[in-house]
Amino acid sequence: HIDGIQLSAISGGCSTILALAMGIDLYQILLLGLHMKQWVLKEGLYLNSVDKLVDKTAELFAELGMTEQDCEQLAARRQCFIGVTQCFPPRHCCLGVPGGIRELARLVTCSMSVLPFFRTPGEFRGKYYLDGGFSAVWSVPEEQPWSEVTRITCVPSWCTWLPPSMASAHIQPSKFM
């Protein structure tokens, strides 16, 4: 795993930063994504239960070999952050990962909650959140100096020059894929 570097992500990128920080094989992360896709196709594309996906995500994390102790250690290192869009008041939040598998699954699910694919926004620690991509192109912890951030995104530069990001990424495609 990667030491001495902070990682943050939004939506689908969350599994990759967890892999990098926890030393999980990226092939296993690919399989996790395919299992999640299979679950969504079985449950139906629209109006899914956030709580059911939290259960499934926690189950898949455990199948990867992730333990409560792993989550506690990662949270204590303050190495990983997940971007979400807070519903009330609306704003972008970059939250440190919590110290438990179920809470981590809940935060990751919040970061990819998009209506009408889910019936409700995700809920984490008493607040409602939607996909972090609604409020930011990348998610950076508030205390992180901007000059020390390497920004990577899947959207072209013309998307990142608009608020709230108003900057270019170091790595990004020239057009939408």
mmCIF file with all atom_site columns, C-alpha atoms in Angstrom:
data_model
loop_
_atom_site.group_PDB
_atom_site.id
_atom_site.type_symbol
_atom_site.label_atom_id
_atom_site.label_alt_id
_atom_site.label_comp_id
_atom_site.label_asym_id
_atom_site.label_entity_id
_atom_site.label_seq_id
_atom_site.pdbx_PDB_ins_code
_atom_site.Cartn_x
_atom_site.Cartn_y
_atom_site.Cartn_z
_atom_site.occupancy
_atom_site.B_iso_or_equiv
_atom_site.pdbx_formal_charge
_atom_site.auth_seq_id
_atom_site.auth_comp_id
_atom_site.auth_asym_id
_atom_site.auth_atom_id
_atom_site.pdbx_PDB_model_num
ATOM 1   C CA . HIS A 1 1   ? 0.000   0.000   0.000   1.00 0.00 ? 1   HIS A CA 1
ATOM 2   C CA . ILE A 1 2   ? 0.951   3.662   -0.341  1.00 0.00 ? 2   ILE A CA 1
ATOM 3   C CA . ASP A 1 3   ? 2.337   5.495   2.703   1.00 0.00 ? 3   ASP A CA 1
ATOM 4   C CA . GLY A 1 4   ? 2.879   9.204   3.237   1.00 0.00 ? 4   GLY A CA 1
ATOM 5   C CA . ILE A 1 5   ? 0.331   10.407  0.711   1.00 0.00 ? 5   ILE A CA 1
ATOM 6   C CA . GLN A 1 6   ? -3.283  11.480  1.131   1.00 0.00 ? 6   GLN A CA 1
ATOM 7   C CA . LEU A 1 7   ? -5.835  10.122  -1.306  1.00 0.00 ? 7   LEU A CA 1
ATOM 8   C CA . SER A 1 8   ? -9.323  11.376  -2.043  1.00 0.00 ? 8   SER A CA 1
ATOM 9   C CA . ALA A 1 9   ? -11.961 10.336  -4.531  1.00 0.00 ? 9   ALA A CA 1
ATOM 10  C CA . ILE A 1 10  ? -15.544 10.756  -5.596  1.00 0.00 ? 10  ILE A CA 1
ATOM 11  C CA . SER A 1 11  ? -18.036 8.055   -6.565  1.00 0.00 ? 11  SER A CA 1
ATOM 12  C CA . GLY A 1 12  ? -16.476 5.100   -8.404  1.00 0.00 ? 12  GLY A CA 1
ATOM 13  C CA . GLY A 1 13  ? -12.946 6.270   -7.630  1.00 0.00 ? 13  GLY A CA 1
ATOM 14  C CA . CYS A 1 14  ? -13.470 5.478   -3.938  1.00 0.00 ? 14  CYS A CA 1
ATOM 15  C CA . SER A 1 15  ? -12.698 1.789   -4.403  1.00 0.00 ? 15  SER A CA 1
ATOM 16  C CA . THR A 1 16  ? -9.390  2.623   -6.092  1.00 0.00 ? 16  THR A CA 1
ATOM 17  C CA . ILE A 1 17  ? -8.135  4.842   -3.269  1.00 0.00 ? 17  ILE A CA 1
ATOM 18  C CA . LEU A 1 18  ? -9.114  2.187   -0.747  1.00 0.00 ? 18  LEU A CA 1
ATOM 19  C CA . ALA A 1 19  ? -7.122  -0.362  -2.753  1.00 0.00 ? 19  ALA A CA 1
ATOM 20  C CA . LEU A 1 20  ? -4.072  1.907   -2.878  1.00 0.00 ? 20  LEU A CA 1
ATOM 21  C CA . ALA A 1 21  ? -4.239  2.776   0.809   1.00 0.00 ? 21  ALA A CA 1
ATOM 22  C CA . MET A 1 22  ? -5.002  -0.739  2.050   1.00 0.00 ? 22  MET A CA 1
ATOM 23  C CA . GLY A 1 23  ? -2.865  -2.774  -0.346  1.00 0.00 ? 23  GLY A CA 1
ATOM 24  C CA . ILE A 1 24  ? -5.808  -4.471  -2.062  1.00 0.00 ? 24  ILE A CA 1
ATOM 25  C CA . ASP A 1 25  ? -5.066  -5.936  -5.505  1.00 0.00 ? 25  ASP A CA 1
ATOM 26  C CA . LEU A 1 26  ? -6.623  -3.698  -8.181  1.00 0.00 ? 26  LEU A CA 1
ATOM 27  C CA . TYR A 1 27  ? -7.897  -6.812  -9.948  1.00 0.00 ? 27  TYR A CA 1
ATOM 28  C CA . GLN A 1 28  ? -9.955  -7.530  -6.807  1.00 0.00 ? 28  GLN A CA 1
ATOM 29  C CA . ILE A 1 29  ? -11.330 -3.982  -7.007  1.00 0.00 ? 29  ILE A CA 1
ATOM 30  C CA . LEU A 1 30  ? -12.333 -4.634  -10.620 1.00 0.00 ? 30  LEU A CA 1
ATOM 31  C CA . LEU A 1 31  ? -14.174 -7.759  -9.480  1.00 0.00 ? 31  LEU A CA 1
ATOM 32  C CA . LEU A 1 32  ? -15.838 -5.767  -6.685  1.00 0.00 ? 32  LEU A CA 1
ATOM 33  C CA . GLY A 1 33  ? -17.150 -3.326  -9.308  1.00 0.00 ? 33  GLY A CA 1
ATOM 34  C CA . LEU A 1 34  ? -18.439 -6.159  -11.478 1.00 0.00 ? 34  LEU A CA 1
ATOM 35  C CA . HIS A 1 35  ? -20.200 -7.760  -8.497  1.00 0.00 ? 35  HIS A CA 1
ATOM 36  C CA . MET A 1 36  ? -21.817 -4.422  -7.674  1.00 0.00 ? 36  MET A CA 1
ATOM 37  C CA . LYS A 1 37  ? -22.955 -4.046  -11.288 1.00 0.00 ? 37  LYS A CA 1
ATOM 38  C CA . GLN A 1 38  ? -24.389 -7.560  -11.192 1.00 0.00 ? 38  GLN A CA 1
ATOM 39  C CA . TRP A 1 39  ? -26.256 -6.697  -7.981  1.00 0.00 ? 39  TRP A CA 1
ATOM 40  C CA . VAL A 1 40  ? -27.719 -3.515  -9.496  1.00 0.00 ? 40  VAL A CA 1
ATOM 41  C CA . LEU A 1 41  ? -28.844 -5.355  -12.626 1.00 0.00 ? 41  LEU A CA 1
ATOM 42  C CA . LYS A 1 42  ? -30.513 -8.039  -10.478 1.00 0.00 ? 42  LYS A CA 1
ATOM 43  C CA . GLU A 1 43  ? -32.224 -5.498  -8.190  1.00 0.00 ? 43  GLU A CA 1
ATOM 44  C CA . GLY A 1 44  ? -33.250 -3.246  -11.058 1.00 0.00 ? 44  GLY A CA 1
ATOM 45  C CA . LEU A 1 45  ? -31.706 -0.035  -12.308 1.00 0.00 ? 45  LEU A CA 1
ATOM 46  C CA . TYR A 1 46  ? -34.064 2.461   -10.672 1.00 0.00 ? 46  TYR A CA 1
ATOM 47  C CA . LEU A 1 47  ? -35.270 3.254   -7.137  1.00 0.00 ? 47  LEU A CA 1
ATOM 48  C CA . ASN A 1 48  ? -32.837 0.975   -5.334  1.00 0.00 ? 48  ASN A CA 1
ATOM 49  C CA . SER A 1 49  ? -32.577 0.933   -1.560  1.00 0.00 ? 49  SER A CA 1
ATOM 50  C CA . VAL A 1 50  ? -29.477 2.701   -0.259  1.00 0.00 ? 50  VAL A CA 1
ATOM 51  C CA . ASP A 1 51  ? -29.497 0.460   2.824   1.00 0.00 ? 51  ASP A CA 1
ATOM 52  C CA . LYS A 1 52  ? -29.506 -2.699  0.685   1.00 0.00 ? 52  LYS A CA 1
ATOM 53  C CA . LEU A 1 53  ? -26.503 -1.416  -1.268  1.00 0.00 ? 53  LEU A CA 1
ATOM 54  C CA . VAL A 1 54  ? -24.716 -0.553  1.990   1.00 0.00 ? 54  VAL A CA 1
ATOM 55  C CA . ASP A 1 55  ? -25.280 -4.168  3.090   1.00 0.00 ? 55  ASP A CA 1
ATOM 56  C CA . LYS A 1 56  ? -23.975 -5.510  -0.233  1.00 0.00 ? 56  LYS A CA 1
ATOM 57  C CA . THR A 1 57  ? -20.966 -3.185  -0.225  1.00 0.00 ? 57  THR A CA 1
ATOM 58  C CA . ALA A 1 58  ? -20.028 -4.171  3.339   1.00 0.00 ? 58  ALA A CA 1
ATOM 59  C CA . GLU A 1 59  ? -20.367 -7.842  2.354   1.00 0.00 ? 59  GLU A CA 1
ATOM 60  C CA . LEU A 1 60  ? -18.098 -7.343  -0.678  1.00 0.00 ? 60  LEU A CA 1
ATOM 61  C CA . PHE A 1 61  ? -15.536 -5.422  1.401   1.00 0.00 ? 61  PHE A CA 1
ATOM 62  C CA . ALA A 1 62  ? -15.424 -8.338  3.859   1.00 0.00 ? 62  ALA A CA 1
ATOM 63  C CA . GLU A 1 63  ? -15.013 -10.805 0.959   1.00 0.00 ? 63  GLU A CA 1
ATOM 64  C CA . LEU A 1 64  ? -11.952 -8.798  -0.129  1.00 0.00 ? 64  LEU A CA 1
ATOM 65  C CA . GLY A 1 65  ? -10.492 -9.548  3.277   1.00 0.00 ? 65  GLY A CA 1
ATOM 66  C CA . MET A 1 66  ? -11.068 -6.064  4.672   1.00 0.00 ? 66  MET A CA 1
ATOM 67  C CA . THR A 1 67  ? -11.461 -6.158  8.465   1.00 0.00 ? 67  THR A CA 1
ATOM 68  C CA . GLU A 1 68  ? -12.746 -3.763  11.107  1.00 0.00 ? 68  GLU A CA 1
ATOM 69  C CA . GLN A 1 69  ? -9.136  -3.368  12.246  1.00 0.00 ? 69  GLN A CA 1
ATOM 70  C CA . ASP A 1 70  ? -8.044  -2.412  8.701   1.00 0.00 ? 70  ASP A CA 1
ATOM 71  C CA . CYS A 1 71  ? -10.730 0.282   8.600   1.00 0.00 ? 71  CYS A CA 1
ATOM 72  C CA . GLU A 1 72  ? -9.791  1.581   12.051  1.00 0.00 ? 72  GLU A CA 1
ATOM 73  C CA . GLN A 1 73  ? -6.122  1.803   11.067  1.00 0.00 ? 73  GLN A CA 1
ATOM 74  C CA . LEU A 1 74  ? -6.936  3.590   7.803   1.00 0.00 ? 74  LEU A CA 1
ATOM 75  C CA . ALA A 1 75  ? -9.170  6.094   9.605   1.00 0.00 ? 75  ALA A CA 1
ATOM 76  C CA . ALA A 1 76  ? -6.451  6.726   12.214  1.00 0.00 ? 76  ALA A CA 1
ATOM 77  C CA . ARG A 1 77  ? -3.889  7.497   9.473   1.00 0.00 ? 77  ARG A CA 1
ATOM 78  C CA . ARG A 1 78  ? -6.199  10.195  8.016   1.00 0.00 ? 78  ARG A CA 1
ATOM 79  C CA . GLN A 1 79  ? -4.982  9.106   4.612   1.00 0.00 ? 79  GLN A CA 1
ATOM 80  C CA . CYS A 1 80  ? -8.213  8.615   2.645   1.00 0.00 ? 80  CYS A CA 1
ATOM 81  C CA . PHE A 1 81  ? -11.030 11.057  2.002   1.00 0.00 ? 81  PHE A CA 1
ATOM 82  C CA . ILE A 1 82  ? -14.300 10.648  0.135   1.00 0.00 ? 82  ILE A CA 1
ATOM 83  C CA . GLY A 1 83  ? -16.144 13.462  -1.629  1.00 0.00 ? 83  GLY A CA 1
ATOM 84  C CA . VAL A 1 84  ? -19.901 13.766  -1.249  1.00 0.00 ? 84  VAL A CA 1
ATOM 85  C CA . THR A 1 85  ? -22.551 16.392  -1.967  1.00 0.00 ? 85  THR A CA 1
ATOM 86  C CA . GLN A 1 86  ? -24.352 17.372  1.224   1.00 0.00 ? 86  GLN A CA 1
ATOM 87  C CA . CYS A 1 87  ? -28.072 17.907  0.648   1.00 0.00 ? 87  CYS A CA 1
ATOM 88  C CA . PHE A 1 88  ? -28.855 20.436  3.415   1.00 0.00 ? 88  PHE A CA 1
ATOM 89  C CA . PRO A 1 89  ? -27.346 22.983  3.094   1.00 0.00 ? 89  PRO A CA 1
ATOM 90  C CA . PRO A 1 90  ? -26.131 22.040  -0.390  1.00 0.00 ? 90  PRO A CA 1
ATOM 91  C CA . ARG A 1 91  ? -22.324 21.974  -0.560  1.00 0.00 ? 91  ARG A CA 1
ATOM 92  C CA . HIS A 1 92  ? -19.391 19.718  -1.308  1.00 0.00 ? 92  HIS A CA 1
ATOM 93  C CA . CYS A 1 93  ? -17.818 17.846  1.611   1.00 0.00 ? 93  CYS A CA 1
ATOM 94  C CA . CYS A 1 94  ? -14.570 15.905  1.689   1.00 0.00 ? 94  CYS A CA 1
ATOM 95  C CA . LEU A 1 95  ? -14.922 13.445  4.568   1.00 0.00 ? 95  LEU A CA 1
ATOM 96  C CA . GLY A 1 96  ? -12.270 11.261  6.147   1.00 0.00 ? 96  GLY A CA 1
ATOM 97  C CA . VAL A 1 97  ? -12.990 7.550   5.992   1.00 0.00 ? 97  VAL A CA 1
ATOM 98  C CA . PRO A 1 98  ? -14.644 6.136   9.113   1.00 0.00 ? 98  PRO A CA 1
ATOM 99  C CA . GLY A 1 99  ? -13.233 3.335   11.250  1.00 0.00 ? 99  GLY A CA 1
ATOM 100 C CA . GLY A 1 100 ? -15.577 0.456   10.455  1.00 0.00 ? 100 GLY A CA 1
ATOM 101 C CA . ILE A 1 101 ? -16.581 -1.643  7.436   1.00 0.00 ? 101 ILE A CA 1
ATOM 102 C CA . ARG A 1 102 ? -20.292 -0.814  7.587   1.00 0.00 ? 102 ARG A CA 1
ATOM 103 C CA . GLU A 1 103 ? -19.698 2.920   8.090   1.00 0.00 ? 103 GLU A CA 1
ATOM 104 C CA . LEU A 1 104 ? -17.149 2.891   5.256   1.00 0.00 ? 104 LEU A CA 1
ATOM 105 C CA . ALA A 1 105 ? -19.667 1.097   3.018   1.00 0.00 ? 105 ALA A CA 1
ATOM 106 C CA . ARG A 1 106 ? -22.257 3.720   3.985   1.00 0.00 ? 106 ARG A CA 1
ATOM 107 C CA . LEU A 1 107 ? -19.945 6.639   3.079   1.00 0.00 ? 107 LEU A CA 1
ATOM 108 C CA . VAL A 1 108 ? -18.866 5.038   -0.218  1.00 0.00 ? 108 VAL A CA 1
ATOM 109 C CA . THR A 1 109 ? -22.531 4.438   -1.081  1.00 0.00 ? 109 THR A CA 1
ATOM 110 C CA . CYS A 1 110 ? -23.348 8.084   -0.314  1.00 0.00 ? 110 CYS A CA 1
ATOM 111 C CA . SER A 1 111 ? -20.618 9.164   -2.718  1.00 0.00 ? 111 SER A CA 1
ATOM 112 C CA . MET A 1 112 ? -22.297 7.325   -5.578  1.00 0.00 ? 112 MET A CA 1
ATOM 113 C CA . SER A 1 113 ? -25.960 7.972   -4.707  1.00 0.00 ? 113 SER A CA 1
ATOM 114 C CA . VAL A 1 114 ? -27.766 9.375   -7.706  1.00 0.00 ? 114 VAL A CA 1
ATOM 115 C CA . LEU A 1 115 ? -31.519 9.825   -7.858  1.00 0.00 ? 115 LEU A CA 1
ATOM 116 C CA . PRO A 1 116 ? -33.557 8.117   -9.473  1.00 0.00 ? 116 PRO A CA 1
ATOM 117 C CA . PHE A 1 117 ? -31.196 5.131   -9.324  1.00 0.00 ? 117 PHE A CA 1
ATOM 118 C CA . PHE A 1 118 ? -31.741 5.253   -5.560  1.00 0.00 ? 118 PHE A CA 1
ATOM 119 C CA . ARG A 1 119 ? -35.002 6.042   -3.784  1.00 0.00 ? 119 ARG A CA 1
ATOM 120 C CA . THR A 1 120 ? -33.344 8.413   -1.349  1.00 0.00 ? 120 THR A CA 1
ATOM 121 C CA . PRO A 1 121 ? -30.036 10.163  -0.825  1.00 0.00 ? 121 PRO A CA 1
ATOM 122 C CA . GLY A 1 122 ? -27.509 8.245   1.230   1.00 0.00 ? 122 GLY A CA 1
ATOM 123 C CA . GLU A 1 123 ? -27.284 8.939   4.956   1.00 0.00 ? 123 GLU A CA 1
ATOM 124 C CA . PHE A 1 124 ? -24.037 9.175   6.913   1.00 0.00 ? 124 PHE A CA 1
ATOM 125 C CA . ARG A 1 125 ? -23.763 10.317  10.517  1.00 0.00 ? 125 ARG A CA 1
ATOM 126 C CA . GLY A 1 126 ? -27.202 11.921  10.480  1.00 0.00 ? 126 GLY A CA 1
ATOM 127 C CA . LYS A 1 127 ? -26.803 13.923  7.252   1.00 0.00 ? 127 LYS A CA 1
ATOM 128 C CA . TYR A 1 128 ? -28.022 13.223  3.733   1.00 0.00 ? 128 TYR A CA 1
ATOM 129 C CA . TYR A 1 129 ? -25.573 13.070  0.838   1.00 0.00 ? 129 TYR A CA 1
ATOM 130 C CA . LEU A 1 130 ? -25.560 12.503  -2.919  1.00 0.00 ? 130 LEU A CA 1
ATOM 131 C CA . ASP A 1 131 ? -22.805 11.662  -5.388  1.00 0.00 ? 131 ASP A CA 1
ATOM 132 C CA . GLY A 1 132 ? -19.823 13.960  -4.848  1.00 0.00 ? 132 GLY A CA 1
ATOM 133 C CA . GLY A 1 133 ? -19.663 14.627  -8.594  1.00 0.00 ? 133 GLY A CA 1
ATOM 134 C CA . PHE A 1 134 ? -22.707 16.888  -8.347  1.00 0.00 ? 134 PHE A CA 1
ATOM 135 C CA . SER A 1 135 ? -20.684 19.475  -6.433  1.00 0.00 ? 135 SER A CA 1
ATOM 136 C CA . ALA A 1 136 ? -17.040 18.947  -7.444  1.00 0.00 ? 136 ALA A CA 1
ATOM 137 C CA . VAL A 1 137 ? -14.802 17.461  -10.102 1.00 0.00 ? 137 VAL A CA 1
ATOM 138 C CA . TRP A 1 138 ? -12.284 16.440  -7.432  1.00 0.00 ? 138 TRP A CA 1
ATOM 139 C CA . SER A 1 139 ? -12.419 16.413  -3.680  1.00 0.00 ? 139 SER A CA 1
ATOM 140 C CA . VAL A 1 140 ? -9.632  17.886  -1.562  1.00 0.00 ? 140 VAL A CA 1
ATOM 141 C CA . PRO A 1 141 ? -9.593  18.023  2.251   1.00 0.00 ? 141 PRO A CA 1
ATOM 142 C CA . GLU A 1 142 ? -9.986  21.619  3.478   1.00 0.00 ? 142 GLU A CA 1
ATOM 143 C CA . GLU A 1 143 ? -6.654  21.685  5.333   1.00 0.00 ? 143 GLU A CA 1
ATOM 144 C CA . GLN A 1 144 ? -4.701  20.335  2.326   1.00 0.00 ? 144 GLN A CA 1
ATOM 145 C CA . PRO A 1 145 ? -2.495  22.983  0.640   1.00 0.00 ? 145 PRO A CA 1
ATOM 146 C CA . TRP A 1 146 ? -3.664  23.293  -2.986  1.00 0.00 ? 146 TRP A CA 1
ATOM 147 C CA . SER A 1 147 ? -0.050  23.420  -4.214  1.00 0.00 ? 147 SER A CA 1
ATOM 148 C CA . GLU A 1 148 ? 0.518   19.872  -2.902  1.00 0.00 ? 148 GLU A CA 1
ATOM 149 C CA . VAL A 1 149 ? -2.461  18.352  -4.723  1.00 0.00 ? 149 VAL A CA 1
ATOM 150 C CA . THR A 1 150 ? -2.133  16.231  -7.863  1.00 0.00 ? 150 THR A CA 1
ATOM 151 C CA . ARG A 1 151 ? -5.528  16.383  -9.533  1.00 0.00 ? 151 ARG A CA 1
ATOM 152 C CA . ILE A 1 152 ? -6.735  13.499  -11.708 1.00 0.00 ? 152 ILE A CA 1
ATOM 153 C CA . THR A 1 153 ? -10.172 13.437  -13.297 1.00 0.00 ? 153 THR A CA 1
ATOM 154 C CA . CYS A 1 154 ? -12.145 11.591  -15.958 1.00 0.00 ? 154 CYS A CA 1
ATOM 155 C CA . VAL A 1 155 ? -13.622 14.770  -17.476 1.00 0.00 ? 155 VAL A CA 1
ATOM 156 C CA . PRO A 1 156 ? -12.028 17.095  -20.072 1.00 0.00 ? 156 PRO A CA 1
ATOM 157 C CA . SER A 1 157 ? -10.436 20.415  -19.111 1.00 0.00 ? 157 SER A CA 1
ATOM 158 C CA . TRP A 1 158 ? -13.378 22.571  -20.219 1.00 0.00 ? 158 TRP A CA 1
ATOM 159 C CA . CYS A 1 159 ? -15.410 20.927  -17.410 1.00 0.00 ? 159 CYS A CA 1
ATOM 160 C CA . THR A 1 160 ? -12.861 21.720  -14.716 1.00 0.00 ? 160 THR A CA 1
ATOM 161 C CA . TRP A 1 161 ? -12.609 25.450  -15.409 1.00 0.00 ? 161 TRP A CA 1
ATOM 162 C CA . LEU A 1 162 ? -16.155 25.989  -14.187 1.00 0.00 ? 162 LEU A CA 1
ATOM 163 C CA . PRO A 1 163 ? -17.074 26.505  -10.527 1.00 0.00 ? 163 PRO A CA 1
ATOM 164 C CA . PRO A 1 164 ? -16.499 24.960  -8.078  1.00 0.00 ? 164 PRO A CA 1
ATOM 165 C CA . SER A 1 165 ? -13.146 23.589  -9.322  1.00 0.00 ? 165 SER A CA 1
ATOM 166 C CA . MET A 1 166 ? -11.903 26.465  -11.517 1.00 0.00 ? 166 MET A CA 1
ATOM 167 C CA . ALA A 1 167 ? -8.570  24.781  -12.238 1.00 0.00 ? 167 ALA A CA 1
ATOM 168 C CA . SER A 1 168 ? -7.146  22.196  -14.561 1.00 0.00 ? 168 SER A CA 1
ATOM 169 C CA . ALA A 1 169 ? -6.188  18.682  -13.621 1.00 0.00 ? 169 ALA A CA 1
ATOM 170 C CA . HIS A 1 170 ? -2.709  17.289  -13.970 1.00 0.00 ? 170 HIS A CA 1
ATOM 171 C CA . ILE A 1 171 ? -4.118  14.182  -15.642 1.00 0.00 ? 171 ILE A CA 1
ATOM 172 C CA . GLN A 1 172 ? -7.356  14.266  -17.618 1.00 0.00 ? 172 GLN A CA 1
ATOM 173 C CA . PRO A 1 173 ? -8.702  13.172  -21.018 1.00 0.00 ? 173 PRO A CA 1
ATOM 174 C CA . SER A 1 174 ? -9.000  15.586  -23.922 1.00 0.00 ? 174 SER A CA 1
ATOM 175 C CA . LYS A 1 175 ? -12.648 14.599  -24.479 1.00 0.00 ? 175 LYS A CA 1
ATOM 176 C CA . PHE A 1 176 ? -15.424 12.620  -22.812 1.00 0.00 ? 176 PHE A CA 1
ATOM 177 C CA . MET A 1 177 ? -14.945 8.858   -23.151 1.00 0.00 ? 177 MET A CA 1
#
